[in-house]
Amino acid sequence: MTEEMEPNIEGARIFVVEDESVITMLLQDMFEELNCEVVSLASRFQDALDKANTLSFEVAILDVNLNGQRTFPIAEALRARGLPFIFATGYGAAAVPENFRAAPVLQKPFRIADLERAVRTALATPRAA
């Protein structure tokens, strides 16, 4: 794939759902380096679900396990709005149910190149609203 065909992520507005503060800070630093804007953070399930239903952003990063709760209902809410999302997990793609296998999965720990690739993939993936 040529660079011209890949979506430009510069300026992308990102919603981060993550319960580990160290990972949240790492993501914020990485997105700053990629010239993306983190528009909101959520570390609790209900807050994340509320924001998923109301915020304006281009892509969300969802920790699969948020304080012991799976974030798949949040992914459903994003899918219903036609918004792309990326799962972040230490368990790899096996932690993601079949109905979400089209979503990019970031294997923790990840590097900035992995994050950039996942965001580009999420933004390029056709989705239904």
mmCIF file with all atom_site columns, C-alpha atoms in Angstrom:
data_model
loop_
_atom_site.group_PDB
_atom_site.id
_atom_site.type_symbol
_atom_site.label_atom_id
_atom_site.label_alt_id
_atom_site.label_comp_id
_atom_site.label_asym_id
_atom_site.label_entity_id
_atom_site.label_seq_id
_atom_site.pdbx_PDB_ins_code
_atom_site.Cartn_x
_atom_site.Cartn_y
_atom_site.Cartn_z
_atom_site.occupancy
_atom_site.B_iso_or_equiv
_atom_site.pdbx_formal_charge
_atom_site.auth_seq_id
_atom_site.auth_comp_id
_atom_site.auth_asym_id
_atom_site.auth_atom_id
_atom_site.pdbx_PDB_model_num
ATOM 1   C CA . MET A 1 1   ? 0.000   0.000   0.000  1.00 0.00 ? 1   MET A CA 1
ATOM 2   C CA . THR A 1 2   ? 1.412   3.364   -0.911 1.00 0.00 ? 2   THR A CA 1
ATOM 3   C CA . GLU A 1 3   ? 1.533   6.220   1.552  1.00 0.00 ? 3   GLU A CA 1
ATOM 4   C CA . GLU A 1 4   ? -0.950  8.140   -0.609 1.00 0.00 ? 4   GLU A CA 1
ATOM 5   C CA . MET A 1 5   ? -3.560  5.393   -0.152 1.00 0.00 ? 5   MET A CA 1
ATOM 6   C CA . GLU A 1 6   ? -3.223  5.244   3.640  1.00 0.00 ? 6   GLU A CA 1
ATOM 7   C CA . PRO A 1 7   ? -5.451  7.527   5.704  1.00 0.00 ? 7   PRO A CA 1
ATOM 8   C CA . ASN A 1 8   ? -3.754  10.568  7.157  1.00 0.00 ? 8   ASN A CA 1
ATOM 9   C CA . ILE A 1 9   ? -3.933  10.349  10.936 1.00 0.00 ? 9   ILE A CA 1
ATOM 10  C CA . GLU A 1 10  ? -2.423  13.756  11.669 1.00 0.00 ? 10  GLU A CA 1
ATOM 11  C CA . GLY A 1 11  ? -4.955  15.765  13.641 1.00 0.00 ? 11  GLY A CA 1
ATOM 12  C CA . ALA A 1 12  ? -7.134  12.710  14.324 1.00 0.00 ? 12  ALA A CA 1
ATOM 13  C CA . ARG A 1 13  ? -9.255  13.051  17.441 1.00 0.00 ? 13  ARG A CA 1
ATOM 14  C CA . ILE A 1 14  ? -8.832  10.040  19.733 1.00 0.00 ? 14  ILE A CA 1
ATOM 15  C CA . PHE A 1 15  ? -10.898 8.699   22.645 1.00 0.00 ? 15  PHE A CA 1
ATOM 16  C CA . VAL A 1 16  ? -8.861  6.517   25.034 1.00 0.00 ? 16  VAL A CA 1
ATOM 17  C CA . VAL A 1 17  ? -10.513 3.920   27.290 1.00 0.00 ? 17  VAL A CA 1
ATOM 18  C CA . GLU A 1 18  ? -7.837  2.486   29.593 1.00 0.00 ? 18  GLU A CA 1
ATOM 19  C CA . ASP A 1 19  ? -7.698  1.712   33.318 1.00 0.00 ? 19  ASP A CA 1
ATOM 20  C CA . GLU A 1 20  ? -3.912  1.667   33.745 1.00 0.00 ? 20  GLU A CA 1
ATOM 21  C CA . SER A 1 21  ? -2.607  5.215   34.269 1.00 0.00 ? 21  SER A CA 1
ATOM 22  C CA . VAL A 1 22  ? 0.884   4.350   32.985 1.00 0.00 ? 22  VAL A CA 1
ATOM 23  C CA . ILE A 1 23  ? -0.559  3.051   29.704 1.00 0.00 ? 23  ILE A CA 1
ATOM 24  C CA . THR A 1 24  ? -2.839  6.102   29.464 1.00 0.00 ? 24  THR A CA 1
ATOM 25  C CA . MET A 1 25  ? 0.145   8.422   29.827 1.00 0.00 ? 25  MET A CA 1
ATOM 26  C CA . LEU A 1 26  ? 2.114   6.381   27.280 1.00 0.00 ? 26  LEU A CA 1
ATOM 27  C CA . LEU A 1 27  ? -0.781  6.602   24.799 1.00 0.00 ? 27  LEU A CA 1
ATOM 28  C CA . GLN A 1 28  ? -1.067  10.352  25.307 1.00 0.00 ? 28  GLN A CA 1
ATOM 29  C CA . ASP A 1 29  ? 2.658   10.785  24.630 1.00 0.00 ? 29  ASP A CA 1
ATOM 30  C CA . MET A 1 30  ? 2.517   8.544   21.544 1.00 0.00 ? 30  MET A CA 1
ATOM 31  C CA . PHE A 1 31  ? -0.511  10.335  20.125 1.00 0.00 ? 31  PHE A CA 1
ATOM 32  C CA . GLU A 1 32  ? 1.162   13.693  20.696 1.00 0.00 ? 32  GLU A CA 1
ATOM 33  C CA . GLU A 1 33  ? 4.183   12.427  18.760 1.00 0.00 ? 33  GLU A CA 1
ATOM 34  C CA . LEU A 1 34  ? 1.840   11.276  15.951 1.00 0.00 ? 34  LEU A CA 1
ATOM 35  C CA . ASN A 1 35  ? 0.194   14.731  15.928 1.00 0.00 ? 35  ASN A CA 1
ATOM 36  C CA . CYS A 1 36  ? -3.147  13.315  17.073 1.00 0.00 ? 36  CYS A CA 1
ATOM 37  C CA . GLU A 1 37  ? -5.372  14.837  19.727 1.00 0.00 ? 37  GLU A CA 1
ATOM 38  C CA . VAL A 1 38  ? -6.632  12.806  22.698 1.00 0.00 ? 38  VAL A CA 1
ATOM 39  C CA . VAL A 1 39  ? -10.056 14.400  23.187 1.00 0.00 ? 39  VAL A CA 1
ATOM 40  C CA . SER A 1 40  ? -11.077 12.393  26.235 1.00 0.00 ? 40  SER A CA 1
ATOM 41  C CA . LEU A 1 41  ? -10.044 9.618   28.594 1.00 0.00 ? 41  LEU A CA 1
ATOM 42  C CA . ALA A 1 42  ? -12.149 7.108   30.495 1.00 0.00 ? 42  ALA A CA 1
ATOM 43  C CA . SER A 1 43  ? -10.983 4.590   33.071 1.00 0.00 ? 43  SER A CA 1
ATOM 44  C CA . ARG A 1 44  ? -14.390 3.382   34.278 1.00 0.00 ? 44  ARG A CA 1
ATOM 45  C CA . PHE A 1 45  ? -16.953 1.421   32.304 1.00 0.00 ? 45  PHE A CA 1
ATOM 46  C CA . GLN A 1 46  ? -20.022 3.664   32.687 1.00 0.00 ? 46  GLN A CA 1
ATOM 47  C CA . ASP A 1 47  ? -18.025 6.827   31.984 1.00 0.00 ? 47  ASP A CA 1
ATOM 48  C CA . ALA A 1 48  ? -16.554 5.179   28.884 1.00 0.00 ? 48  ALA A CA 1
ATOM 49  C CA . LEU A 1 49  ? -19.982 4.037   27.673 1.00 0.00 ? 49  LEU A CA 1
ATOM 50  C CA . ASP A 1 50  ? -21.489 7.492   28.221 1.00 0.00 ? 50  ASP A CA 1
ATOM 51  C CA . LYS A 1 51  ? -18.640 9.134   26.307 1.00 0.00 ? 51  LYS A CA 1
ATOM 52  C CA . ALA A 1 52  ? -18.798 6.512   23.542 1.00 0.00 ? 52  ALA A CA 1
ATOM 53  C CA . ASN A 1 53  ? -22.432 7.501   22.995 1.00 0.00 ? 53  ASN A CA 1
ATOM 54  C CA . THR A 1 54  ? -21.911 11.274  23.018 1.00 0.00 ? 54  THR A CA 1
ATOM 55  C CA . LEU A 1 55  ? -18.357 12.418  22.237 1.00 0.00 ? 55  LEU A CA 1
ATOM 56  C CA . SER A 1 56  ? -17.094 13.568  18.868 1.00 0.00 ? 56  SER A CA 1
ATOM 57  C CA . PHE A 1 57  ? -13.896 11.783  17.759 1.00 0.00 ? 57  PHE A CA 1
ATOM 58  C CA . GLU A 1 58  ? -12.471 9.819   14.826 1.00 0.00 ? 58  GLU A CA 1
ATOM 59  C CA . VAL A 1 59  ? -11.274 6.640   16.559 1.00 0.00 ? 59  VAL A CA 1
ATOM 60  C CA . ALA A 1 60  ? -11.322 5.034   20.016 1.00 0.00 ? 60  ALA A CA 1
ATOM 61  C CA . ILE A 1 61  ? -8.773  2.829   21.747 1.00 0.00 ? 61  ILE A CA 1
ATOM 62  C CA . LEU A 1 62  ? -10.514 0.310   24.025 1.00 0.00 ? 62  LEU A CA 1
ATOM 63  C CA . ASP A 1 63  ? -8.719  -1.697  26.673 1.00 0.00 ? 63  ASP A CA 1
ATOM 64  C CA . VAL A 1 64  ? -10.512 -5.059  26.417 1.00 0.00 ? 64  VAL A CA 1
ATOM 65  C CA . ASN A 1 65  ? -10.523 -5.544  30.199 1.00 0.00 ? 65  ASN A CA 1
ATOM 66  C CA . LEU A 1 66  ? -11.484 -2.351  32.021 1.00 0.00 ? 66  LEU A CA 1
ATOM 67  C CA . ASN A 1 67  ? -11.259 -2.929  35.784 1.00 0.00 ? 67  ASN A CA 1
ATOM 68  C CA . GLY A 1 68  ? -12.546 -6.478  35.318 1.00 0.00 ? 68  GLY A CA 1
ATOM 69  C CA . GLN A 1 69  ? -15.321 -5.568  32.861 1.00 0.00 ? 69  GLN A CA 1
ATOM 70  C CA . ARG A 1 70  ? -15.146 -6.364  29.164 1.00 0.00 ? 70  ARG A CA 1
ATOM 71  C CA . THR A 1 71  ? -15.526 -3.327  26.899 1.00 0.00 ? 71  THR A CA 1
ATOM 72  C CA . PHE A 1 72  ? -17.481 -5.098  24.155 1.00 0.00 ? 72  PHE A CA 1
ATOM 73  C CA . PRO A 1 73  ? -20.730 -3.194  24.958 1.00 0.00 ? 73  PRO A CA 1
ATOM 74  C CA . ILE A 1 74  ? -18.758 0.022   24.441 1.00 0.00 ? 74  ILE A CA 1
ATOM 75  C CA . ALA A 1 75  ? -17.544 -1.322  21.103 1.00 0.00 ? 75  ALA A CA 1
ATOM 76  C CA . GLU A 1 76  ? -21.182 -2.085  20.189 1.00 0.00 ? 76  GLU A CA 1
ATOM 77  C CA . ALA A 1 77  ? -22.141 1.519   20.973 1.00 0.00 ? 77  ALA A CA 1
ATOM 78  C CA . LEU A 1 78  ? -19.304 2.790   18.788 1.00 0.00 ? 78  LEU A CA 1
ATOM 79  C CA . ARG A 1 79  ? -20.247 0.407   15.990 1.00 0.00 ? 79  ARG A CA 1
ATOM 80  C CA . ALA A 1 80  ? -23.859 1.661   16.176 1.00 0.00 ? 80  ALA A CA 1
ATOM 81  C CA . ARG A 1 81  ? -22.546 5.216   15.670 1.00 0.00 ? 81  ARG A CA 1
ATOM 82  C CA . GLY A 1 82  ? -20.303 4.130   12.791 1.00 0.00 ? 82  GLY A CA 1
ATOM 83  C CA . LEU A 1 83  ? -17.137 5.045   14.705 1.00 0.00 ? 83  LEU A CA 1
ATOM 84  C CA . PRO A 1 84  ? -13.978 2.955   14.372 1.00 0.00 ? 84  PRO A CA 1
ATOM 85  C CA . PHE A 1 85  ? -12.236 1.480   17.377 1.00 0.00 ? 85  PHE A CA 1
ATOM 86  C CA . ILE A 1 86  ? -9.105  -0.454  18.250 1.00 0.00 ? 86  ILE A CA 1
ATOM 87  C CA . PHE A 1 87  ? -8.870  -3.063  20.985 1.00 0.00 ? 87  PHE A CA 1
ATOM 88  C CA . ALA A 1 88  ? -5.814  -3.007  23.243 1.00 0.00 ? 88  ALA A CA 1
ATOM 89  C CA . THR A 1 89  ? -5.098  -6.196  25.167 1.00 0.00 ? 89  THR A CA 1
ATOM 90  C CA . GLY A 1 90  ? -2.336  -8.288  26.624 1.00 0.00 ? 90  GLY A CA 1
ATOM 91  C CA . TYR A 1 91  ? -4.111  -11.405 25.365 1.00 0.00 ? 91  TYR A CA 1
ATOM 92  C CA . GLY A 1 92  ? -3.928  -10.684 21.629 1.00 0.00 ? 92  GLY A CA 1
ATOM 93  C CA . ALA A 1 93  ? -6.649  -11.219 19.048 1.00 0.00 ? 93  ALA A CA 1
ATOM 94  C CA . ALA A 1 94  ? -7.856  -14.352 20.885 1.00 0.00 ? 94  ALA A CA 1
ATOM 95  C CA . ALA A 1 95  ? -9.403  -12.055 23.535 1.00 0.00 ? 95  ALA A CA 1
ATOM 96  C CA . VAL A 1 96  ? -11.718 -10.501 20.936 1.00 0.00 ? 96  VAL A CA 1
ATOM 97  C CA . PRO A 1 97  ? -15.033 -12.194 20.053 1.00 0.00 ? 97  PRO A CA 1
ATOM 98  C CA . GLU A 1 98  ? -15.665 -13.257 16.471 1.00 0.00 ? 98  GLU A CA 1
ATOM 99  C CA . ASN A 1 99  ? -18.129 -10.420 15.792 1.00 0.00 ? 99  ASN A CA 1
ATOM 100 C CA . PHE A 1 100 ? -15.363 -7.871  16.447 1.00 0.00 ? 100 PHE A CA 1
ATOM 101 C CA . ARG A 1 101 ? -12.529 -9.591  14.552 1.00 0.00 ? 101 ARG A CA 1
ATOM 102 C CA . ALA A 1 102 ? -12.539 -6.880  11.866 1.00 0.00 ? 102 ALA A CA 1
ATOM 103 C CA . ALA A 1 103 ? -11.358 -4.319  14.438 1.00 0.00 ? 103 ALA A CA 1
ATOM 104 C CA . PRO A 1 104 ? -7.609  -3.805  14.795 1.00 0.00 ? 104 PRO A CA 1
ATOM 105 C CA . VAL A 1 105 ? -6.054  -5.324  17.914 1.00 0.00 ? 105 VAL A CA 1
ATOM 106 C CA . LEU A 1 106 ? -3.024  -3.812  19.639 1.00 0.00 ? 106 LEU A CA 1
ATOM 107 C CA . GLN A 1 107 ? -1.062  -6.442  21.537 1.00 0.00 ? 107 GLN A CA 1
ATOM 108 C CA . LYS A 1 108 ? 0.263   -4.956  24.801 1.00 0.00 ? 108 LYS A CA 1
ATOM 109 C CA . PRO A 1 109 ? 2.999   -3.927  25.130 1.00 0.00 ? 109 PRO A CA 1
ATOM 110 C CA . PHE A 1 110 ? 3.093   -2.078  21.820 1.00 0.00 ? 110 PHE A CA 1
ATOM 111 C CA . ARG A 1 111 ? 5.317   0.437   20.088 1.00 0.00 ? 111 ARG A CA 1
ATOM 112 C CA . ILE A 1 112 ? 4.371   3.712   18.461 1.00 0.00 ? 112 ILE A CA 1
ATOM 113 C CA . ALA A 1 113 ? 4.638   2.120   15.001 1.00 0.00 ? 113 ALA A CA 1
ATOM 114 C CA . ASP A 1 114 ? 2.072   -0.510  16.068 1.00 0.00 ? 114 ASP A CA 1
ATOM 115 C CA . LEU A 1 115 ? -0.254  2.214   17.340 1.00 0.00 ? 115 LEU A CA 1
ATOM 116 C CA . GLU A 1 116 ? 0.096   4.256   14.164 1.00 0.00 ? 116 GLU A CA 1
ATOM 117 C CA . ARG A 1 117 ? -0.615  1.201   11.997 1.00 0.00 ? 117 ARG A CA 1
ATOM 118 C CA . ALA A 1 118 ? -3.691  0.308   14.076 1.00 0.00 ? 118 ALA A CA 1
ATOM 119 C CA . VAL A 1 119 ? -5.105  3.834   13.806 1.00 0.00 ? 119 VAL A CA 1
ATOM 120 C CA . ARG A 1 120 ? -4.531  3.903   10.052 1.00 0.00 ? 120 ARG A CA 1
ATOM 121 C CA . THR A 1 121 ? -6.217  0.500   9.715  1.00 0.00 ? 121 THR A CA 1
ATOM 122 C CA . ALA A 1 122 ? -9.184  1.559   11.853 1.00 0.00 ? 122 ALA A CA 1
ATOM 123 C CA . LEU A 1 123 ? -9.696  4.725   9.842  1.00 0.00 ? 123 LEU A CA 1
ATOM 124 C CA . ALA A 1 124 ? -9.479  2.838   6.528  1.00 0.00 ? 124 ALA A CA 1
ATOM 125 C CA . THR A 1 125 ? -11.887 0.059   7.516  1.00 0.00 ? 125 THR A CA 1
ATOM 126 C CA . PRO A 1 126 ? -15.371 0.470   5.999  1.00 0.00 ? 126 PRO A CA 1
ATOM 127 C CA . ARG A 1 127 ? -18.092 0.438   8.614  1.00 0.00 ? 127 ARG A CA 1
ATOM 128 C CA . ALA A 1 128 ? -21.836 0.778   8.757  1.00 0.00 ? 128 ALA A CA 1
ATOM 129 C CA . ALA A 1 129 ? -23.536 3.428   10.839 1.00 0.00 ? 129 ALA A CA 1
#
